[in-house]
Amino acid sequence: MFHSYAAIGDSFTEGVGDELPDGVSRGWADFVALGLAKAAAPEPVRYANLAIRGRKLGPIIDEQLDAAIALGPEVISFNGGGNDMLRPRMPEEVVADRFRLAIHRIRDAGIHVLMLSGANPTDHLPLGRVFDARGARLTVALQDLAQLDGVTFVDNFSDRSLRDIRYWSADKLHLNSLGHAKVASNVLTALGVPVPDEWGVAEVAAAPAGRKSRNTATYYREYVLPWIGRRLTGRSSGDGRTAKRPTLEPVALDA
């Protein structure tokens, strides 16, 4: 059981797609923190989330890794590379090497590593087959890290149930609330922590799969073209944003 947890990464870990009424993103990492807190009660669990949307792997490591280690949590969750995969060119060996070094830096600090692959959206995206192949190769290249002491690997990319459109938000790139809860259930299961029944993960998984999605002209206009525009102008959805929870704070059980 872990009583302090810090998360680093991009939009996947920030929780984009699972927005609360006040506009703040929640997401799987928040769910994991809540699951740990429920299991540890009455002992408190402290949680920080330094993830920022739009970040490629390099900035995640350069901007978030040392800050997370400095907090001294018992466990750090690490995910990155998703935004690298969506670029026209991806230096796969460089990305894999940087990912590998980050895992070892966390372990060398005496902190347990929760290593995640992101959920796979490629069934629903333009050029999905290209991105799917990149993600599969990266997952395989890093598979050996899962055998190291002090590392728990949660392979969401290979979880085919997560490809169901029911788990994805309108942009088909980010998980919705159900998808984030499903990832959280994968994580808690890997850690041997009970998944709260009220999340409804089992009921959703048992229901019939959703229909295959179609990308309409409206979809391209509202989501694809703005994304391309940011790439062409060197902008990011995370420009000007700061971490939503930069320090370890107690998790409220009524969250």
PDB file of N, CA, C and O in Angstrom, residues 88-151:
ATOM      1  N   PRO A  88       4.754  13.845 -37.486  1.00  0.00           N
ATOM      2  CA  PRO A  88       5.061  13.196 -38.766  1.00  0.00           C
ATOM      3  C   PRO A  88       6.235  12.232 -38.674  1.00  0.00           C
ATOM      4  O   PRO A  88       6.237  11.184 -39.303  1.00  0.00           O
ATOM      5  N   ARG A  89       7.237  12.606 -37.898  1.00  0.00           N
ATOM      6  CA  ARG A  89       8.387  11.726 -37.707  1.00  0.00           C
ATOM      7  C   ARG A  89       8.603  11.504 -36.223  1.00  0.00           C
ATOM      8  O   ARG A  89       8.547  12.434 -35.430  1.00  0.00           O
ATOM      9  N   MET A  90       8.875  10.260 -35.868  1.00  0.00           N
ATOM     10  CA  MET A  90       9.108   9.911 -34.470  1.00  0.00           C
ATOM     11  C   MET A  90      10.434   9.168 -34.361  1.00  0.00           C
ATOM     12  O   MET A  90      10.574   8.066 -34.901  1.00  0.00           O
ATOM     13  N   PRO A  91      11.435   9.750 -33.690  1.00  0.00           N
ATOM     14  CA  PRO A  91      12.710   9.044 -33.492  1.00  0.00           C
ATOM     15  C   PRO A  91      12.530   7.955 -32.438  1.00  0.00           C
ATOM     16  O   PRO A  91      12.787   8.166 -31.249  1.00  0.00           O
ATOM     17  N   GLU A  92      12.091   6.789 -32.863  1.00  0.00           N
ATOM     18  CA  GLU A  92      11.632   5.759 -31.932  1.00  0.00           C
ATOM     19  C   GLU A  92      12.720   5.332 -30.943  1.00  0.00           C
ATOM     20  O   GLU A  92      12.444   5.146 -29.757  1.00  0.00           O
ATOM     21  N   GLU A  93      13.947   5.162 -31.411  1.00  0.00           N
ATOM     22  CA  GLU A  93      15.012   4.734 -30.507  1.00  0.00           C
ATOM     23  C   GLU A  93      15.314   5.805 -29.463  1.00  0.00           C
ATOM     24  O   GLU A  93      15.568   5.489 -28.297  1.00  0.00           O
ATOM     25  N   VAL A  94      15.294   7.063 -29.883  1.00  0.00           N
ATOM     26  CA  VAL A  94      15.540   8.160 -28.942  1.00  0.00           C
ATOM     27  C   VAL A  94      14.448   8.204 -27.880  1.00  0.00           C
ATOM     28  O   VAL A  94      14.730   8.347 -26.681  1.00  0.00           O
ATOM     29  N   VAL A  95      13.193   8.087 -28.299  1.00  0.00           N
ATOM     30  CA  VAL A  95      12.069   8.100 -27.352  1.00  0.00           C
ATOM     31  C   VAL A  95      12.187   6.936 -26.376  1.00  0.00           C
ATOM     32  O   VAL A  95      12.032   7.105 -25.163  1.00  0.00           O
ATOM     33  N   ALA A  96      12.487   5.741 -26.889  1.00  0.00           N
ATOM     34  CA  ALA A  96      12.607   4.560 -26.019  1.00  0.00           C
ATOM     35  C   ALA A  96      13.751   4.727 -25.033  1.00  0.00           C
ATOM     36  O   ALA A  96      13.616   4.395 -23.846  1.00  0.00           O
ATOM     37  N   ASP A  97      14.879   5.260 -25.493  1.00  0.00           N
ATOM     38  CA  ASP A  97      16.033   5.439 -24.607  1.00  0.00           C
ATOM     39  C   ASP A  97      15.737   6.449 -23.508  1.00  0.00           C
ATOM     40  O   ASP A  97      16.111   6.241 -22.339  1.00  0.00           O
ATOM     41  N   ARG A  98      15.070   7.548 -23.859  1.00  0.00           N
ATOM     42  CA  ARG A  98      14.751   8.559 -22.844  1.00  0.00           C
ATOM     43  C   ARG A  98      13.744   8.010 -21.830  1.00  0.00           C
ATOM     44  O   ARG A  98      13.840   8.290 -20.631  1.00  0.00           O
ATOM     45  N   PHE A  99      12.785   7.246 -22.323  1.00  0.00           N
ATOM     46  CA  PHE A  99      11.803   6.623 -21.424  1.00  0.00           C
ATOM     47  C   PHE A  99      12.519   5.695 -20.447  1.00  0.00           C
ATOM     48  O   PHE A  99      12.270   5.721 -19.237  1.00  0.00           O
ATOM     49  N   ARG A 100      13.420   4.902 -20.976  1.00  0.00           N
ATOM     50  CA  ARG A 100      14.155   3.928 -20.166  1.00  0.00           C
ATOM     51  C   ARG A 100      14.986   4.633 -19.080  1.00  0.00           C
ATOM     52  O   ARG A 100      14.996   4.228 -17.916  1.00  0.00           O
ATOM     53  N   LEU A 101      15.675   5.692 -19.450  1.00  0.00           N
ATOM     54  CA  LEU A 101      16.501   6.423 -18.487  1.00  0.00           C
ATOM     55  C   LEU A 101      15.646   7.035 -17.377  1.00  0.00           C
ATOM     56  O   LEU A 101      16.053   7.067 -16.215  1.00  0.00           O
ATOM     57  N   ALA A 102      14.446   7.512 -17.736  1.00  0.00           N
ATOM     58  CA  ALA A 102      13.562   8.093 -16.733  1.00  0.00           C
ATOM     59  C   ALA A 102      13.121   7.048 -15.708  1.00  0.00           C
ATOM     60  O   ALA A 102      13.082   7.316 -14.499  1.00  0.00           O
ATOM     61  N   ILE A 103      12.789   5.861 -16.186  1.00  0.00           N
ATOM     62  CA  ILE A 103      12.395   4.788 -15.268  1.00  0.00           C
ATOM     63  C   ILE A 103      13.529   4.482 -14.299  1.00  0.00           C
ATOM     64  O   ILE A 103      13.317   4.337 -13.081  1.00  0.00           O
ATOM     65  N   HIS A 104      14.751   4.408 -14.799  1.00  0.00           N
ATOM     66  CA  HIS A 104      15.889   4.104 -13.929  1.00  0.00           C
ATOM     67  C   HIS A 104      16.165   5.239 -12.944  1.00  0.00           C
ATOM     68  O   HIS A 104      16.570   4.979 -11.802  1.00  0.00           O
ATOM     69  N   ARG A 105      15.938   6.488 -13.357  1.00  0.00           N
ATOM     70  CA  ARG A 105      16.154   7.603 -12.425  1.00  0.00           C
ATOM     71  C   ARG A 105      15.175   7.537 -11.261  1.00  0.00           C
ATOM     72  O   ARG A 105      15.536   7.825 -10.112  1.00  0.00           O
ATOM     73  N   ILE A 106      13.948   7.158 -11.530  1.00  0.00           N
ATOM     74  CA  ILE A 106      12.966   7.037 -10.446  1.00  0.00           C
ATOM     75  C   ILE A 106      13.354   5.896  -9.513  1.00  0.00           C
ATOM     76  O   ILE A 106      13.339   6.046  -8.279  1.00  0.00           O
ATOM     77  N   ARG A 107      13.730   4.758 -10.085  1.00  0.00           N
ATOM     78  CA  ARG A 107      14.148   3.610  -9.270  1.00  0.00           C
ATOM     79  C   ARG A 107      15.384   3.936  -8.446  1.00  0.00           C
ATOM     80  O   ARG A 107      15.473   3.567  -7.273  1.00  0.00           O
ATOM     81  N   ASP A 108      16.341   4.650  -9.038  1.00  0.00           N
ATOM     82  CA  ASP A 108      17.567   4.992  -8.328  1.00  0.00           C
ATOM     83  C   ASP A 108      17.299   5.915  -7.140  1.00  0.00           C
ATOM     84  O   ASP A 108      18.097   5.968  -6.196  1.00  0.00           O
ATOM     85  N   ALA A 109      16.163   6.631  -7.196  1.00  0.00           N
ATOM     86  CA  ALA A 109      15.784   7.502  -6.081  1.00  0.00           C
ATOM     87  C   ALA A 109      15.070   6.728  -4.981  1.00  0.00           C
ATOM     88  O   ALA A 109      14.655   7.316  -3.971  1.00  0.00           O
ATOM     89  N   GLY A 110      14.908   5.411  -5.165  1.00  0.00           N
ATOM     90  CA  GLY A 110      14.245   4.586  -4.169  1.00  0.00           C
ATOM     91  C   GLY A 110      12.731   4.708  -4.183  1.00  0.00           C
ATOM     92  O   GLY A 110      12.077   4.410  -3.185  1.00  0.00           O
ATOM     93  N   ILE A 111      12.179   5.118  -5.323  1.00  0.00           N
ATOM     94  CA  ILE A 111      10.740   5.318  -5.466  1.00  0.00           C
ATOM     95  C   ILE A 111      10.177   4.241  -6.393  1.00  0.00           C
ATOM     96  O   ILE A 111      10.758   3.953  -7.439  1.00  0.00           O
ATOM     97  N   HIS A 112       9.058   3.656  -6.012  1.00  0.00           N
ATOM     98  CA  HIS A 112       8.417   2.652  -6.859  1.00  0.00           C
ATOM     99  C   HIS A 112       7.906   3.325  -8.126  1.00  0.00           C
ATOM    100  O   HIS A 112       7.375   4.445  -8.092  1.00  0.00           O
ATOM    101  N   VAL A 113       8.049   2.633  -9.261  1.00  0.00           N
ATOM    102  CA  VAL A 113       7.634   3.179 -10.547  1.00  0.00           C
ATOM    103  C   VAL A 113       6.350   2.494 -11.015  1.00  0.00           C
ATOM    104  O   VAL A 113       6.298   1.265 -11.126  1.00  0.00           O
ATOM    105  N   LEU A 114       5.346   3.292 -11.283  1.00  0.00           N
ATOM    106  CA  LEU A 114       4.133   2.810 -11.927  1.00  0.00           C
ATOM    107  C   LEU A 114       4.239   3.231 -13.390  1.00  0.00           C
ATOM    108  O   LEU A 114       4.041   4.402 -13.736  1.00  0.00           O
ATOM    109  N   MET A 115       4.636   2.322 -14.245  1.00  0.00           N
ATOM    110  CA  MET A 115       4.901   2.602 -15.654  1.00  0.00           C
ATOM    111  C   MET A 115       3.667   2.248 -16.480  1.00  0.00           C
ATOM    112  O   MET A 115       3.185   1.118 -16.423  1.00  0.00           O
ATOM    113  N   LEU A 116       3.163   3.215 -17.224  1.00  0.00           N
ATOM    114  CA  LEU A 116       1.951   2.990 -17.998  1.00  0.00           C
ATOM    115  C   LEU A 116       2.180   3.237 -19.476  1.00  0.00           C
ATOM    116  O   LEU A 116       2.898   4.162 -19.860  1.00  0.00           O
ATOM    117  N   SER A 117       1.550   2.421 -20.285  1.00  0.00           N
ATOM    118  CA  SER A 117       1.350   2.787 -21.686  1.00  0.00           C
ATOM    119  C   SER A 117      -0.031   3.421 -21.779  1.00  0.00           C
ATOM    120  O   SER A 117      -0.939   3.087 -21.018  1.00  0.00           O
ATOM    121  N   GLY A 118      -0.174   4.373 -22.697  1.00  0.00           N
ATOM    122  CA  GLY A 118      -1.461   5.034 -22.849  1.00  0.00           C
ATOM    123  C   GLY A 118      -2.477   4.139 -23.524  1.00  0.00           C
ATOM    124  O   GLY A 118      -2.132   3.170 -24.206  1.00  0.00           O
ATOM    125  N   ALA A 119      -3.749   4.466 -23.349  1.00  0.00           N
ATOM    126  CA  ALA A 119      -4.796   3.741 -24.067  1.00  0.00           C
ATOM    127  C   ALA A 119      -4.646   4.006 -25.566  1.00  0.00           C
ATOM    128  O   ALA A 119      -4.126   5.046 -25.975  1.00  0.00           O
ATOM    129  N   ASN A 120      -5.114   3.073 -26.382  1.00  0.00           N
ATOM    130  CA  ASN A 120      -4.891   3.123 -27.828  1.00  0.00           C
ATOM    131  C   ASN A 120      -6.119   3.678 -28.548  1.00  0.00           C
ATOM    132  O   ASN A 120      -7.140   3.002 -28.667  1.00  0.00           O
ATOM    133  N   PRO A 121      -6.026   4.907 -29.102  1.00  0.00           N
ATOM    134  CA  PRO A 121      -7.175   5.509 -29.792  1.00  0.00           C
ATOM    135  C   PRO A 121      -7.207   5.257 -31.288  1.00  0.00           C
ATOM    136  O   PRO A 121      -8.077   5.786 -31.987  1.00  0.00           O
ATOM    137  N   THR A 122      -6.274   4.466 -31.808  1.00  0.00           N
ATOM    138  CA  THR A 122      -6.019   4.482 -33.250  1.00  0.00           C
ATOM    139  C   THR A 122      -7.120   3.880 -34.102  1.00  0.00           C
ATOM    140  O   THR A 122      -7.150   4.110 -35.315  1.00  0.00           O
ATOM    141  N   ASP A 123      -8.038   3.122 -33.510  1.00  0.00           N
ATOM    142  CA  ASP A 123      -9.170   2.605 -34.295  1.00  0.00           C
ATOM    143  C   ASP A 123     -10.043   3.738 -34.818  1.00  0.00           C
ATOM    144  O   ASP A 123     -10.783   3.548 -35.795  1.00  0.00           O
ATOM    145  N   HIS A 124      -9.970   4.901 -34.189  1.00  0.00           N
ATOM    146  CA  HIS A 124     -10.903   5.981 -34.482  1.00  0.00           C
ATOM    147  C   HIS A 124     -10.245   7.198 -35.123  1.00  0.00           C
ATOM    148  O   HIS A 124     -10.937   8.174 -35.431  1.00  0.00           O
ATOM    149  N   LEU A 125      -8.923   7.172 -35.323  1.00  0.00           N
ATOM    150  CA  LEU A 125      -8.201   8.344 -35.802  1.00  0.00           C
ATOM    151  C   LEU A 125      -7.800   8.225 -37.267  1.00  0.00           C
ATOM    152  O   LEU A 125      -7.517   7.121 -37.749  1.00  0.00           O
ATOM    153  N   PRO A 126      -7.737   9.348 -37.977  1.00  0.00           N
ATOM    154  CA  PRO A 126      -7.115   9.329 -39.305  1.00  0.00           C
ATOM    155  C   PRO A 126      -5.653   8.880 -39.173  1.00  0.00           C
ATOM    156  O   PRO A 126      -4.984   9.226 -38.198  1.00  0.00           O
ATOM    157  N   LEU A 127      -5.178   8.107 -40.118  1.00  0.00           N
ATOM    158  CA  LEU A 127      -3.810   7.549 -40.082  1.00  0.00           C
ATOM    159  C   LEU A 127      -3.591   6.680 -38.849  1.00  0.00           C
ATOM    160  O   LEU A 127      -2.472   6.525 -38.368  1.00  0.00           O
ATOM    161  N   GLY A 128      -4.667   6.094 -38.344  1.00  0.00           N
ATOM    162  CA  GLY A 128      -4.577   5.308 -37.119  1.00  0.00           C
ATOM    163  C   GLY A 128      -3.605   4.151 -37.207  1.00  0.00           C
ATOM    164  O   GLY A 128      -2.933   3.831 -36.225  1.00  0.00           O
ATOM    165  N   ARG A 129      -3.500   3.509 -38.368  1.00  0.00           N
ATOM    166  CA  ARG A 129      -2.619   2.350 -38.486  1.00  0.00           C
ATOM    167  C   ARG A 129      -1.155   2.737 -38.262  1.00  0.00           C
ATOM    168  O   ARG A 129      -0.378   1.971 -37.690  1.00  0.00           O
ATOM    169  N   VAL A 130      -0.773   3.923 -38.742  1.00  0.00           N
ATOM    170  CA  VAL A 130       0.608   4.391 -38.538  1.00  0.00           C
ATOM    171  C   VAL A 130       0.894   4.565 -37.054  1.00  0.00           C
ATOM    172  O   VAL A 130       1.921   4.100 -36.539  1.00  0.00           O
ATOM    173  N   PHE A 131      -0.004   5.232 -36.351  1.00  0.00           N
ATOM    174  CA  PHE A 131       0.201   5.478 -34.925  1.00  0.00           C
ATOM    175  C   PHE A 131       0.128   4.182 -34.115  1.00  0.00           C
ATOM    176  O   PHE A 131       0.852   4.010 -33.129  1.00  0.00           O
ATOM    177  N   ASP A 132      -0.745   3.269 -34.542  1.00  0.00           N
ATOM    178  CA  ASP A 132      -0.863   1.981 -33.859  1.00  0.00           C
ATOM    179  C   ASP A 132       0.452   1.216 -33.937  1.00  0.00           C
ATOM    180  O   ASP A 132       0.922   0.653 -32.938  1.00  0.00           O
ATOM    181  N   ALA A 133       1.073   1.193 -35.105  1.00  0.00           N
ATOM    182  CA  ALA A 133       2.334   0.473 -35.274  1.00  0.00           C
ATOM    183  C   ALA A 133       3.437   1.091 -34.421  1.00  0.00           C
ATOM    184  O   ALA A 133       4.242   0.378 -33.806  1.00  0.00           O
ATOM    185  N   ARG A 134       3.476   2.418 -34.365  1.00  0.00           N
ATOM    186  CA  ARG A 134       4.490   3.078 -33.540  1.00  0.00           C
ATOM    187  C   ARG A 134       4.300   2.732 -32.064  1.00  0.00           C
ATOM    188  O   ARG A 134       5.271   2.413 -31.366  1.00  0.00           O
ATOM    189  N   GLY A 135       3.076   2.804 -31.596  1.00  0.00           N
ATOM    190  CA  GLY A 135       2.807   2.502 -30.198  1.00  0.00           C
ATOM    191  C   GLY A 135       3.138   1.068 -29.848  1.00  0.00           C
ATOM    192  O   GLY A 135       3.676   0.793 -28.766  1.00  0.00           O
ATOM    193  N   ALA A 136       2.817   0.154 -30.745  1.00  0.00           N
ATOM    194  CA  ALA A 136       3.106  -1.256 -30.498  1.00  0.00           C
ATOM    195  C   ALA A 136       4.609  -1.494 -30.412  1.00  0.00           C
ATOM    196  O   ALA A 136       5.089  -2.224 -29.533  1.00  0.00           O
ATOM    197  N   ARG A 137       5.370  -0.866 -31.310  1.00  0.00           N
ATOM    198  CA  ARG A 137       6.822  -1.045 -31.286  1.00  0.00           C
ATOM    199  C   ARG A 137       7.428  -0.453 -30.011  1.00  0.00           C
ATOM    200  O   ARG A 137       8.333  -1.045 -29.413  1.00  0.00           O
ATOM    201  N   LEU A 138       6.942   0.693 -29.589  1.00  0.00           N
ATOM    202  CA  LEU A 138       7.474   1.308 -28.373  1.00  0.00           C
ATOM    203  C   LEU A 138       7.156   0.464 -27.148  1.00  0.00           C
ATOM    204  O   LEU A 138       8.004   0.281 -26.264  1.00  0.00           O
ATOM    205  N   THR A 139       5.956  -0.079 -27.096  1.00  0.00           N
ATOM    206  CA  THR A 139       5.572  -0.932 -25.972  1.00  0.00           C
ATOM    207  C   THR A 139       6.463  -2.165 -25.888  1.00  0.00           C
ATOM    208  O   THR A 139       6.938  -2.536 -24.811  1.00  0.00           O
ATOM    209  N   VAL A 140       6.714  -2.788 -27.029  1.00  0.00           N
ATOM    210  CA  VAL A 140       7.576  -3.967 -27.063  1.00  0.00           C
ATOM    211  C   VAL A 140       9.009  -3.607 -26.658  1.00  0.00           C
ATOM    212  O   VAL A 140       9.664  -4.332 -25.913  1.00  0.00           O
ATOM    213  N   ALA A 141       9.496  -2.462 -27.120  1.00  0.00           N
ATOM    214  CA  ALA A 141      10.871  -2.051 -26.842  1.00  0.00           C
ATOM    215  C   ALA A 141      11.117  -1.813 -25.360  1.00  0.00           C
ATOM    216  O   ALA A 141      12.254  -1.938 -24.883  1.00  0.00           O
ATOM    217  N   LEU A 142      10.061  -1.495 -24.622  1.00  0.00           N
ATOM    218  CA  LEU A 142      10.203  -1.178 -23.199  1.00  0.00           C
ATOM    219  C   LEU A 142       9.686  -2.291 -22.294  1.00  0.00           C
ATOM    220  O   LEU A 142       9.680  -2.149 -21.073  1.00  0.00           O
ATOM    221  N   GLN A 143       9.257  -3.398 -22.880  1.00  0.00           N
ATOM    222  CA  GLN A 143       8.631  -4.485 -22.131  1.00  0.00           C
ATOM    223  C   GLN A 143       9.540  -5.030 -21.032  1.00  0.00           C
ATOM    224  O   GLN A 143       9.065  -5.424 -19.959  1.00  0.00           O
ATOM    225  N   ASP A 144      10.851  -5.066 -21.268  1.00  0.00           N
ATOM    226  CA  ASP A 144      11.771  -5.651 -20.288  1.00  0.00           C
ATOM    227  C   ASP A 144      11.793  -4.877 -18.977  1.00  0.00           C
ATOM    228  O   ASP A 144      12.137  -5.434 -17.924  1.00  0.00           O
ATOM    229  N   LEU A 145      11.429  -3.580 -19.022  1.00  0.00           N
ATOM    230  CA  LEU A 145      11.423  -2.787 -17.793  1.00  0.00           C
ATOM    231  C   LEU A 145      10.412  -3.320 -16.784  1.00  0.00           C
ATOM    232  O   LEU A 145      10.565  -3.135 -15.578  1.00  0.00           O
ATOM    233  N   ALA A 146       9.376  -3.978 -17.296  1.00  0.00           N
ATOM    234  CA  ALA A 146       8.336  -4.514 -16.412  1.00  0.00           C
ATOM    235  C   ALA A 146       8.871  -5.607 -15.498  1.00  0.00           C
ATOM    236  O   ALA A 146       8.248  -5.907 -14.466  1.00  0.00           O
ATOM    237  N   GLN A 147      10.022  -6.187 -15.843  1.00  0.00           N
ATOM    238  CA  GLN A 147      10.579  -7.270 -15.037  1.00  0.00           C
ATOM    239  C   GLN A 147      11.473  -6.771 -13.908  1.00  0.00           C
ATOM    240  O   GLN A 147      11.931  -7.546 -13.080  1.00  0.00           O
ATOM    241  N   LEU A 148      11.746  -5.473 -13.878  1.00  0.00           N
ATOM    242  CA  LEU A 148      12.639  -4.921 -12.867  1.00  0.00           C
ATOM    243  C   LEU A 148      11.948  -4.831 -11.511  1.00  0.00           C
ATOM    244  O   LEU A 148      10.741  -4.578 -11.426  1.00  0.00           O
ATOM    245  N   ASP A 149      12.716  -5.029 -10.454  1.00  0.00           N
ATOM    246  CA  ASP A 149      12.188  -4.802  -9.111  1.00  0.00           C
ATOM    247  C   ASP A 149      11.803  -3.334  -8.970  1.00  0.00           C
ATOM    248  O   ASP A 149      12.489  -2.439  -9.468  1.00  0.00           O
ATOM    249  N   GLY A 150      10.708  -3.098  -8.293  1.00  0.00           N
ATOM    250  CA  GLY A 150      10.288  -1.724  -8.066  1.00  0.00           C
ATOM    251  C   GLY A 150       9.567  -1.088  -9.230  1.00  0.00           C
ATOM    252  O   GLY A 150       9.398   0.135  -9.263  1.00  0.00           O
ATOM    253  N   VAL A 151       9.129  -1.904 -10.196  1.00  0.00           N
ATOM    254  CA  VAL A 151       8.383  -1.393 -11.349  1.00  0.00           C
ATOM    255  C   VAL A 151       7.088  -2.180 -11.498  1.00  0.00           C
ATOM    256  O   VAL A 151       7.103  -3.412 -11.498  1.00  0.00           O
TER     257      VAL A 151
END
